């Protein structure tokens, strides 16, 4: 009867393509394509924000961690939810008022210099590797269901995401993510959790057969818990894929409280995933790999049909992250990287990179671009991500490097610009350079000393040392250099207050 589960997943994939065409009908301009017209209300915003951050690692990986470590397996997803909470409560309102498209544009507005646009290259690498990693994760489901070869499973899943993301942009992704949010909620909370706990004899049955230590909140180890918060919580504060969702909010209040609701949902999702894994450790016979636990629960403990819906929920989780990362990568490439590289070659590395005070980057909803050119970028980078996922066996290592540089190199200058008025463009530029060099240098040194391949890449020290170097450089150089031009600062304050005329046309709410 496995064909019934497979049929449900196929119907789900076809529905995603349908959402792509639906989203295309709502896409009238570049703002619609990149940020859904900046008009998402509380329900849509909460659902799509939760969907984009809860990917395969949170869903399949979270259940696997619960299977191995017990309730403490929740910490990875809890760290992600905490990142969403902090971003929403501390910064989302400000970001929504800026009326921009990218993290690099925020840096240019805040510091009044284009030298910080080098951050866009790091952001592009991060979003592209995130997309490739999520795309490669489809294989874990499609191989089980359809018996596909790994490359075919990646190609099929990647093609579905590529089609609906390309034709409708953020509107298609938003509509698809809302459907994915509903499917994940039903699959995890209404199906997997009660069925698994019932098969395990409830919490008492788990405690009797697995032992009380399975309920230790720190069973996974303090070092792992700290690492999750450093990598995922801090990374979520500055990731382009997450910021681009903030830009879709209708108002600052929607961005703050809708995001807060999404963060709370993520934490509950993490607890549910850990409990499902704990129940599976008792209800199922030995599973070869913890990454297989989710699929085994769906195929073994749930009735035929419901298991297919649960497998569709896993695919939904992976597609949400992949599509969000894909449009983020295309936005950064088109808006920041290409102009920066072109200008660098035209001006030369030694020329001025300053910007007229108060001008800022182009942030209007037309910005000289058209929908067709953005579609080409989404299509092209989507194909690249699929090829990388197929060809490169350890995409996770590349994503780890990009994540380390993102946090170790860029976090201080980005958050510093939001919270410290004395921070300067020179301080930000030196901070990014110092953090990146120290992060990579430490990683290379540890890799040379490591006993096994990638031990240095996956170490925690590169982020810690990179953050320390970045913070020291930012503070010292900012204090020693001239303060930000008053006109640039005034333009920034006006934008943050929501009184800027850079984008006069308001769009009706949805």
PDB file of N, CA, C and O in Angstrom, residues 19 70 90 96 129 139 293 326 358 407 409 423 430 468-469 485 496:
ATOM      1  N   UNK A  19       0.231  26.511  -6.894  1.00  0.00           N
ATOM      2  CA  UNK A  19       0.443  27.750  -6.138  1.00  0.00           C
ATOM      3  C   UNK A  19       1.372  28.695  -6.881  1.00  0.00           C
ATOM      4  O   UNK A  19       1.265  29.919  -6.765  1.00  0.00           O
ATOM      5  N   UNK A  70      16.851  12.091  23.451  1.00  0.00           N
ATOM      6  CA  UNK A  70      15.710  12.347  24.307  1.00  0.00           C
ATOM      7  C   UNK A  70      15.205  13.772  24.190  1.00  0.00           C
ATOM      8  O   UNK A  70      15.375  14.430  23.166  1.00  0.00           O
ATOM      9  N   UNK A  90      13.277  42.664  18.730  1.00  0.00           N
ATOM     10  CA  UNK A  90      14.298  43.710  18.811  1.00  0.00           C
ATOM     11  C   UNK A  90      14.477  44.522  17.527  1.00  0.00           C
ATOM     12  O   UNK A  90      14.717  45.730  17.590  1.00  0.00           O
ATOM     13  N   UNK A  96      11.425  46.619   8.865  1.00  0.00           N
ATOM     14  CA  UNK A  96      10.258  46.795   8.007  1.00  0.00           C
ATOM     15  C   UNK A  96      10.118  48.237   7.538  1.00  0.00           C
ATOM     16  O   UNK A  96       9.702  48.502   6.405  1.00  0.00           O
ATOM     17  N   UNK A 129      24.343  28.061  -0.690  1.00  0.00           N
ATOM     18  CA  UNK A 129      24.636  26.782  -0.047  1.00  0.00           C
ATOM     19  C   UNK A 129      23.447  26.277   0.775  1.00  0.00           C
ATOM     20  O   UNK A 129      23.180  25.084   0.832  1.00  0.00           O
ATOM     21  N   UNK A 139      16.157  13.961  -1.286  1.00  0.00           N
ATOM     22  CA  UNK A 139      16.518  12.576  -1.608  1.00  0.00           C
ATOM     23  C   UNK A 139      16.121  11.614  -0.496  1.00  0.00           C
ATOM     24  O   UNK A 139      15.750  10.467  -0.762  1.00  0.00           O
ATOM     25  N   UNK A 293      14.564   8.118  11.060  1.00  0.00           N
ATOM     26  CA  UNK A 293      13.508   7.901  12.055  1.00  0.00           C
ATOM     27  C   UNK A 293      12.194   8.521  11.595  1.00  0.00           C
ATOM     28  O   UNK A 293      11.121   7.904  11.699  1.00  0.00           O
ATOM     29  N   UNK A 326      16.492  30.385  -2.152  1.00  0.00           N
ATOM     30  CA  UNK A 326      16.692  30.633  -3.581  1.00  0.00           C
ATOM     31  C   UNK A 326      16.359  32.072  -3.956  1.00  0.00           C
ATOM     32  O   UNK A 326      17.156  32.750  -4.622  1.00  0.00           O
ATOM     33  N   UNK A 358      23.022  60.680   2.471  1.00  0.00           N
ATOM     34  CA  UNK A 358      21.577  60.619   2.456  1.00  0.00           C
ATOM     35  C   UNK A 358      20.987  59.988   1.227  1.00  0.00           C
ATOM     36  O   UNK A 358      19.791  59.798   1.141  1.00  0.00           O
ATOM     37  N   UNK A 407      28.272  34.663  10.555  1.00  0.00           N
ATOM     38  CA  UNK A 407      28.176  35.054  11.964  1.00  0.00           C
ATOM     39  C   UNK A 407      29.471  35.706  12.442  1.00  0.00           C
ATOM     40  O   UNK A 407      29.452  36.791  13.029  1.00  0.00           O
ATOM     41  N   UNK A 409      31.953  37.022  10.730  1.00  0.00           N
ATOM     42  CA  UNK A 409      32.413  38.193  10.001  1.00  0.00           C
ATOM     43  C   UNK A 409      31.429  39.344   9.931  1.00  0.00           C
ATOM     44  O   UNK A 409      31.836  40.506   9.954  1.00  0.00           O
ATOM     45  N   UNK A 423      28.852  53.734  15.746  1.00  0.00           N
ATOM     46  CA  UNK A 423      29.465  52.859  14.768  1.00  0.00           C
ATOM     47  C   UNK A 423      29.630  53.554  13.419  1.00  0.00           C
ATOM     48  O   UNK A 423      28.733  54.267  12.963  1.00  0.00           O
ATOM     49  N   UNK A 430      36.263  47.316   8.518  1.00  0.00           N
ATOM     50  CA  UNK A 430      37.388  46.646   9.173  1.00  0.00           C
ATOM     51  C   UNK A 430      36.896  45.470  10.010  1.00  0.00           C
ATOM     52  O   UNK A 430      37.532  44.411  10.062  1.00  0.00           O
ATOM     53  N   UNK A 468      34.975  37.642  18.286  1.00  0.00           N
ATOM     54  CA  UNK A 468      35.788  38.471  19.178  1.00  0.00           C
ATOM     55  C   UNK A 468      36.606  39.488  18.382  1.00  0.00           C
ATOM     56  O   UNK A 468      36.641  40.687  18.718  1.00  0.00           O
ATOM     57  N   UNK A 469      37.268  39.033  17.315  1.00  0.00           N
ATOM     58  CA  UNK A 469      38.077  39.934  16.495  1.00  0.00           C
ATOM     59  C   UNK A 469      37.204  40.992  15.836  1.00  0.00           C
ATOM     60  O   UNK A 469      37.571  42.178  15.762  1.00  0.00           O
ATOM     61  N   UNK A 485      28.664  60.661   8.703  1.00  0.00           N
ATOM     62  CA  UNK A 485      28.224  61.966   8.209  1.00  0.00           C
ATOM     63  C   UNK A 485      26.836  62.293   8.770  1.00  0.00           C
ATOM     64  O   UNK A 485      25.919  61.467   8.690  1.00  0.00           O
ATOM     65  N   UNK A 496      14.167  55.133   9.605  1.00  0.00           N
ATOM     66  CA  UNK A 496      13.773  54.293  10.738  1.00  0.00           C
ATOM     67  C   UNK A 496      12.473  54.789  11.370  1.00  0.00           C
ATOM     68  O   UNK A 496      11.661  54.004  11.859  1.00  0.00           O
TER      69      UNK A 496
END
